[in-house]
Amino acid sequence: MDRPAQRLYRRLQLTLLAFFLLAVLFLVVVYVAAPSIYTNTLLLMPSLTGRYPAAATLLLIGIGGFFAIVMVGVLRRWRWVFWLVLVAFGGMNLDLPVTLLQLTGILPALFPVWYSLCRVGASLIAVGIFVWMLQLYQRYGVWARGRKAPSGAHARDGKEEVIKAKR
């Protein structure tokens, strides 16, 4: 891996790790400050006795575990994690118009305004990272490891040259 590609990969790695750590922190803050968002998402009936339902806690633990696996994949440069993050961040484009329609009242608002605005901010950052990852992929390949030649292309070219030389 050449020097500029290595620097770009390190920047991407640090950016993704920071994004995922902030996402986990945000999940925990929302869980502590407004657990009703989790109960509404899971379509649970709010109970008077328990502020933190077990299903909401399990959801938080599951999402946190998933983010931990993705962060390990970013550190170890797993190819499937690259593609997963690229597709997921590209799909966050869809969150922007939906949230805008919810904030204007055209669609029913499912969450408080502050939560929707935080989601829009996270979506804008994720879309920016998506564009950056796409540019890095086009120039340097997956995780900026370099572009690979199609399999068998060199062997086929060599055989054709040998066949032409014999003629």
PDB file of C-alpha atoms in Angstrom:
ATOM      1  CA  MET A   1       0.000   0.000   0.000  1.00  0.00           C
ATOM      2  CA  ASP A   2       1.483   3.358  -0.974  1.00  0.00           C
ATOM      3  CA  ARG A   3       1.870   6.206   1.470  1.00  0.00           C
ATOM      4  CA  PRO A   4      -1.110   8.424   0.426  1.00  0.00           C
ATOM      5  CA  ALA A   5      -3.456   5.442   0.362  1.00  0.00           C
ATOM      6  CA  GLN A   6      -2.277   4.408   3.811  1.00  0.00           C
ATOM      7  CA  ARG A   7      -2.900   7.904   5.178  1.00  0.00           C
ATOM      8  CA  LEU A   8      -6.352   8.009   3.610  1.00  0.00           C
ATOM      9  CA  TYR A   9      -7.200   4.596   5.031  1.00  0.00           C
ATOM     10  CA  ARG A  10      -6.134   5.713   8.516  1.00  0.00           C
ATOM     11  CA  ARG A  11      -8.309   8.813   8.235  1.00  0.00           C
ATOM     12  CA  LEU A  12     -11.263   6.743   7.064  1.00  0.00           C
ATOM     13  CA  GLN A  13     -10.681   4.228   9.839  1.00  0.00           C
ATOM     14  CA  LEU A  14     -10.570   6.933  12.528  1.00  0.00           C
ATOM     15  CA  THR A  15     -13.612   8.672  11.068  1.00  0.00           C
ATOM     16  CA  LEU A  16     -15.674   5.482  11.039  1.00  0.00           C
ATOM     17  CA  LEU A  17     -14.606   4.513  14.549  1.00  0.00           C
ATOM     18  CA  ALA A  18     -15.484   7.983  15.848  1.00  0.00           C
ATOM     19  CA  PHE A  19     -18.853   7.873  14.066  1.00  0.00           C
ATOM     20  CA  PHE A  20     -19.736   4.464  15.526  1.00  0.00           C
ATOM     21  CA  LEU A  21     -18.557   5.416  19.024  1.00  0.00           C
ATOM     22  CA  LEU A  22     -20.684   8.563  18.908  1.00  0.00           C
ATOM     23  CA  ALA A  23     -23.628   6.503  17.659  1.00  0.00           C
ATOM     24  CA  VAL A  24     -23.304   4.125  20.610  1.00  0.00           C
ATOM     25  CA  LEU A  25     -23.000   7.067  22.993  1.00  0.00           C
ATOM     26  CA  PHE A  26     -26.112   8.633  21.452  1.00  0.00           C
ATOM     27  CA  LEU A  27     -28.019   5.348  21.817  1.00  0.00           C
ATOM     28  CA  VAL A  28     -27.166   5.194  25.508  1.00  0.00           C
ATOM     29  CA  VAL A  29     -28.063   8.870  26.089  1.00  0.00           C
ATOM     30  CA  VAL A  30     -31.420   8.397  24.367  1.00  0.00           C
ATOM     31  CA  TYR A  31     -32.016   5.238  26.397  1.00  0.00           C
ATOM     32  CA  VAL A  32     -31.373   7.104  29.653  1.00  0.00           C
ATOM     33  CA  ALA A  33     -33.074  10.395  28.728  1.00  0.00           C
ATOM     34  CA  ALA A  34     -36.077   9.195  26.711  1.00  0.00           C
ATOM     35  CA  PRO A  35     -36.634   5.430  26.859  1.00  0.00           C
ATOM     36  CA  SER A  36     -40.093   5.988  25.373  1.00  0.00           C
ATOM     37  CA  ILE A  37     -38.415   6.267  21.961  1.00  0.00           C
ATOM     38  CA  TYR A  38     -37.321   2.640  22.273  1.00  0.00           C
ATOM     39  CA  THR A  39     -40.721   1.492  23.533  1.00  0.00           C
ATOM     40  CA  ASN A  40     -42.440   3.309  20.655  1.00  0.00           C
ATOM     41  CA  THR A  41     -40.015   1.795  18.142  1.00  0.00           C
ATOM     42  CA  LEU A  42     -40.685  -1.698  19.480  1.00  0.00           C
ATOM     43  CA  LEU A  43     -44.426  -0.976  19.635  1.00  0.00           C
ATOM     44  CA  LEU A  44     -44.493  -1.753  23.359  1.00  0.00           C
ATOM     45  CA  MET A  45     -47.088  -0.398  25.709  1.00  0.00           C
ATOM     46  CA  PRO A  46     -45.441   1.910  28.254  1.00  0.00           C
ATOM     47  CA  SER A  47     -45.668   0.463  31.729  1.00  0.00           C
ATOM     48  CA  LEU A  48     -46.103   2.467  34.898  1.00  0.00           C
ATOM     49  CA  THR A  49     -43.790   0.265  36.943  1.00  0.00           C
ATOM     50  CA  GLY A  50     -40.794  -0.158  34.640  1.00  0.00           C
ATOM     51  CA  ARG A  51     -39.127   2.836  33.018  1.00  0.00           C
ATOM     52  CA  TYR A  52     -36.695   0.604  31.126  1.00  0.00           C
ATOM     53  CA  PRO A  53     -38.449  -2.458  29.637  1.00  0.00           C
ATOM     54  CA  ALA A  54     -36.377  -5.593  29.125  1.00  0.00           C
ATOM     55  CA  ALA A  55     -37.052  -5.592  25.370  1.00  0.00           C
ATOM     56  CA  ALA A  56     -35.677  -2.051  25.040  1.00  0.00           C
ATOM     57  CA  THR A  57     -32.599  -3.005  27.052  1.00  0.00           C
ATOM     58  CA  LEU A  58     -32.027  -6.070  24.863  1.00  0.00           C
ATOM     59  CA  LEU A  59     -32.396  -3.913  21.746  1.00  0.00           C
ATOM     60  CA  LEU A  60     -29.768  -1.505  23.078  1.00  0.00           C
ATOM     61  CA  ILE A  61     -27.392  -4.367  23.904  1.00  0.00           C
ATOM     62  CA  GLY A  62     -27.954  -5.954  20.485  1.00  0.00           C
ATOM     63  CA  ILE A  63     -27.292  -2.746  18.586  1.00  0.00           C
ATOM     64  CA  GLY A  64     -24.243  -2.047  20.744  1.00  0.00           C
ATOM     65  CA  GLY A  65     -22.905  -5.537  20.043  1.00  0.00           C
ATOM     66  CA  PHE A  66     -23.459  -5.082  16.326  1.00  0.00           C
ATOM     67  CA  PHE A  67     -21.569  -1.778  16.394  1.00  0.00           C
ATOM     68  CA  ALA A  68     -18.729  -3.507  18.286  1.00  0.00           C
ATOM     69  CA  ILE A  69     -18.457  -6.163  15.557  1.00  0.00           C
ATOM     70  CA  VAL A  70     -18.472  -3.485  12.855  1.00  0.00           C
ATOM     71  CA  MET A  71     -15.745  -1.519  14.668  1.00  0.00           C
ATOM     72  CA  VAL A  72     -13.579  -4.651  14.883  1.00  0.00           C
ATOM     73  CA  GLY A  73     -14.199  -5.143  11.157  1.00  0.00           C
ATOM     74  CA  VAL A  74     -13.083  -1.589  10.447  1.00  0.00           C
ATOM     75  CA  LEU A  75      -9.889  -2.146  12.448  1.00  0.00           C
ATOM     76  CA  ARG A  76      -9.157  -5.461  10.709  1.00  0.00           C
ATOM     77  CA  ARG A  77     -10.260  -4.231   7.263  1.00  0.00           C
ATOM     78  CA  TRP A  78     -12.839  -6.927   6.629  1.00  0.00           C
ATOM     79  CA  ARG A  79     -14.170  -6.580   3.068  1.00  0.00           C
ATOM     80  CA  TRP A  80     -17.763  -7.376   4.002  1.00  0.00           C
ATOM     81  CA  VAL A  81     -17.726  -4.594   6.598  1.00  0.00           C
ATOM     82  CA  PHE A  82     -16.566  -2.130   3.951  1.00  0.00           C
ATOM     83  CA  TRP A  83     -19.472  -3.067   1.699  1.00  0.00           C
ATOM     84  CA  LEU A  84     -21.952  -3.155   4.586  1.00  0.00           C
ATOM     85  CA  VAL A  85     -20.971   0.332   5.729  1.00  0.00           C
ATOM     86  CA  LEU A  86     -20.968   1.645   2.158  1.00  0.00           C
ATOM     87  CA  VAL A  87     -24.477   0.337   1.446  1.00  0.00           C
ATOM     88  CA  ALA A  88     -25.854   1.377   4.854  1.00  0.00           C
ATOM     89  CA  PHE A  89     -24.451   4.892   4.647  1.00  0.00           C
ATOM     90  CA  GLY A  90     -25.650   5.228   1.061  1.00  0.00           C
ATOM     91  CA  GLY A  91     -29.122   4.158   2.181  1.00  0.00           C
ATOM     92  CA  MET A  92     -29.202   6.915   4.767  1.00  0.00           C
ATOM     93  CA  ASN A  93     -29.977   9.245   1.850  1.00  0.00           C
ATOM     94  CA  LEU A  94     -33.551   8.012   2.198  1.00  0.00           C
ATOM     95  CA  ASP A  95     -33.788   9.173   5.804  1.00  0.00           C
ATOM     96  CA  LEU A  96     -33.331  12.821   4.843  1.00  0.00           C
ATOM     97  CA  PRO A  97     -36.522  13.384   2.777  1.00  0.00           C
ATOM     98  CA  VAL A  98     -38.619  11.193   5.084  1.00  0.00           C
ATOM     99  CA  THR A  99     -37.588  13.171   8.163  1.00  0.00           C
ATOM    100  CA  LEU A 100     -38.157  16.441   6.298  1.00  0.00           C
ATOM    101  CA  LEU A 101     -41.683  15.295   5.415  1.00  0.00           C
ATOM    102  CA  GLN A 102     -42.273  14.323   9.051  1.00  0.00           C
ATOM    103  CA  LEU A 103     -41.046  17.686  10.328  1.00  0.00           C
ATOM    104  CA  THR A 104     -43.294  19.581   7.902  1.00  0.00           C
ATOM    105  CA  GLY A 105     -46.317  17.527   8.954  1.00  0.00           C
ATOM    106  CA  ILE A 106     -46.929  15.772   5.649  1.00  0.00           C
ATOM    107  CA  LEU A 107     -46.075  12.403   7.214  1.00  0.00           C
ATOM    108  CA  PRO A 108     -46.922  11.532  10.817  1.00  0.00           C
ATOM    109  CA  ALA A 109     -44.062  12.257  13.218  1.00  0.00           C
ATOM    110  CA  LEU A 110     -42.961   9.123  15.026  1.00  0.00           C
ATOM    111  CA  PHE A 111     -40.311  10.740  17.232  1.00  0.00           C
ATOM    112  CA  PRO A 112     -39.736  14.020  19.069  1.00  0.00           C
ATOM    113  CA  VAL A 113     -38.340  16.896  17.002  1.00  0.00           C
ATOM    114  CA  TRP A 114     -34.952  16.906  18.775  1.00  0.00           C
ATOM    115  CA  TYR A 115     -34.480  13.218  17.990  1.00  0.00           C
ATOM    116  CA  SER A 116     -35.439  13.699  14.341  1.00  0.00           C
ATOM    117  CA  LEU A 117     -32.976  16.580  13.999  1.00  0.00           C
ATOM    118  CA  CYS A 118     -30.199  14.458  15.527  1.00  0.00           C
ATOM    119  CA  ARG A 119     -31.005  11.704  13.042  1.00  0.00           C
ATOM    120  CA  VAL A 120     -30.840  14.177  10.165  1.00  0.00           C
ATOM    121  CA  GLY A 121     -27.427  15.348  11.376  1.00  0.00           C
ATOM    122  CA  ALA A 122     -26.166  11.769  11.613  1.00  0.00           C
ATOM    123  CA  SER A 123     -27.581  11.010   8.164  1.00  0.00           C
ATOM    124  CA  LEU A 124     -25.818  14.005   6.616  1.00  0.00           C
ATOM    125  CA  ILE A 125     -22.517  12.919   8.140  1.00  0.00           C
ATOM    126  CA  ALA A 126     -23.069   9.318   6.993  1.00  0.00           C
ATOM    127  CA  VAL A 127     -23.861  10.410   3.441  1.00  0.00           C
ATOM    128  CA  GLY A 128     -20.670  12.485   3.418  1.00  0.00           C
ATOM    129  CA  ILE A 129     -18.687   9.441   4.570  1.00  0.00           C
ATOM    130  CA  PHE A 130     -20.457   7.375   1.887  1.00  0.00           C
ATOM    131  CA  VAL A 131     -19.297   9.754  -0.856  1.00  0.00           C
ATOM    132  CA  TRP A 132     -15.775   9.723   0.562  1.00  0.00           C
ATOM    133  CA  MET A 133     -15.694   5.899   0.763  1.00  0.00           C
ATOM    134  CA  LEU A 134     -16.974   5.650  -2.799  1.00  0.00           C
ATOM    135  CA  GLN A 135     -14.202   7.957  -4.044  1.00  0.00           C
ATOM    136  CA  LEU A 136     -11.577   6.015  -2.096  1.00  0.00           C
ATOM    137  CA  TYR A 137     -12.883   2.748  -3.516  1.00  0.00           C
ATOM    138  CA  GLN A 138     -12.794   4.027  -7.087  1.00  0.00           C
ATOM    139  CA  ARG A 139      -9.241   5.264  -6.707  1.00  0.00           C
ATOM    140  CA  TYR A 140      -7.597   2.800  -4.307  1.00  0.00           C
ATOM    141  CA  GLY A 141      -9.951  -0.171  -3.893  1.00  0.00           C
ATOM    142  CA  VAL A 142     -11.534  -1.665  -0.770  1.00  0.00           C
ATOM    143  CA  TRP A 143     -10.039  -0.121   2.412  1.00  0.00           C
ATOM    144  CA  ALA A 144      -7.520   1.651   0.116  1.00  0.00           C
ATOM    145  CA  ARG A 145      -5.546  -1.599  -0.280  1.00  0.00           C
ATOM    146  CA  GLY A 146      -5.007  -1.110  -3.998  1.00  0.00           C
ATOM    147  CA  ARG A 147      -6.911  -2.172  -7.056  1.00  0.00           C
ATOM    148  CA  LYS A 148      -6.726  -5.825  -8.067  1.00  0.00           C
ATOM    149  CA  ALA A 149      -6.530  -6.925 -11.688  1.00  0.00           C
ATOM    150  CA  PRO A 150      -9.325  -9.230 -12.826  1.00  0.00           C
ATOM    151  CA  SER A 151      -8.423 -12.847 -12.105  1.00  0.00           C
ATOM    152  CA  GLY A 152      -6.866 -14.619 -15.061  1.00  0.00           C
ATOM    153  CA  ALA A 153      -6.375 -11.438 -17.067  1.00  0.00           C
ATOM    154  CA  HIS A 154      -2.584 -11.484 -16.852  1.00  0.00           C
ATOM    155  CA  ALA A 155      -2.336 -15.186 -17.594  1.00  0.00           C
ATOM    156  CA  ARG A 156      -4.633 -14.829 -20.597  1.00  0.00           C
ATOM    157  CA  ASP A 157      -2.650 -11.852 -21.953  1.00  0.00           C
ATOM    158  CA  GLY A 158       0.609 -13.770 -21.576  1.00  0.00           C
ATOM    159  CA  LYS A 159      -0.734 -16.795 -23.442  1.00  0.00           C
ATOM    160  CA  GLU A 160      -1.997 -14.619 -26.287  1.00  0.00           C
ATOM    161  CA  GLU A 161       1.443 -13.008 -26.626  1.00  0.00           C
ATOM    162  CA  VAL A 162       3.115 -16.438 -26.738  1.00  0.00           C
ATOM    163  CA  ILE A 163       0.660 -17.658 -29.385  1.00  0.00           C
ATOM    164  CA  LYS A 164       1.278 -14.520 -31.497  1.00  0.00           C
ATOM    165  CA  ALA A 165       5.045 -14.945 -31.181  1.00  0.00           C
ATOM    166  CA  LYS A 166       4.839 -18.554 -32.455  1.00  0.00           C
ATOM    167  CA  ARG A 167       2.939 -17.513 -35.599  1.00  0.00           C
TER     168      ARG A 167
END
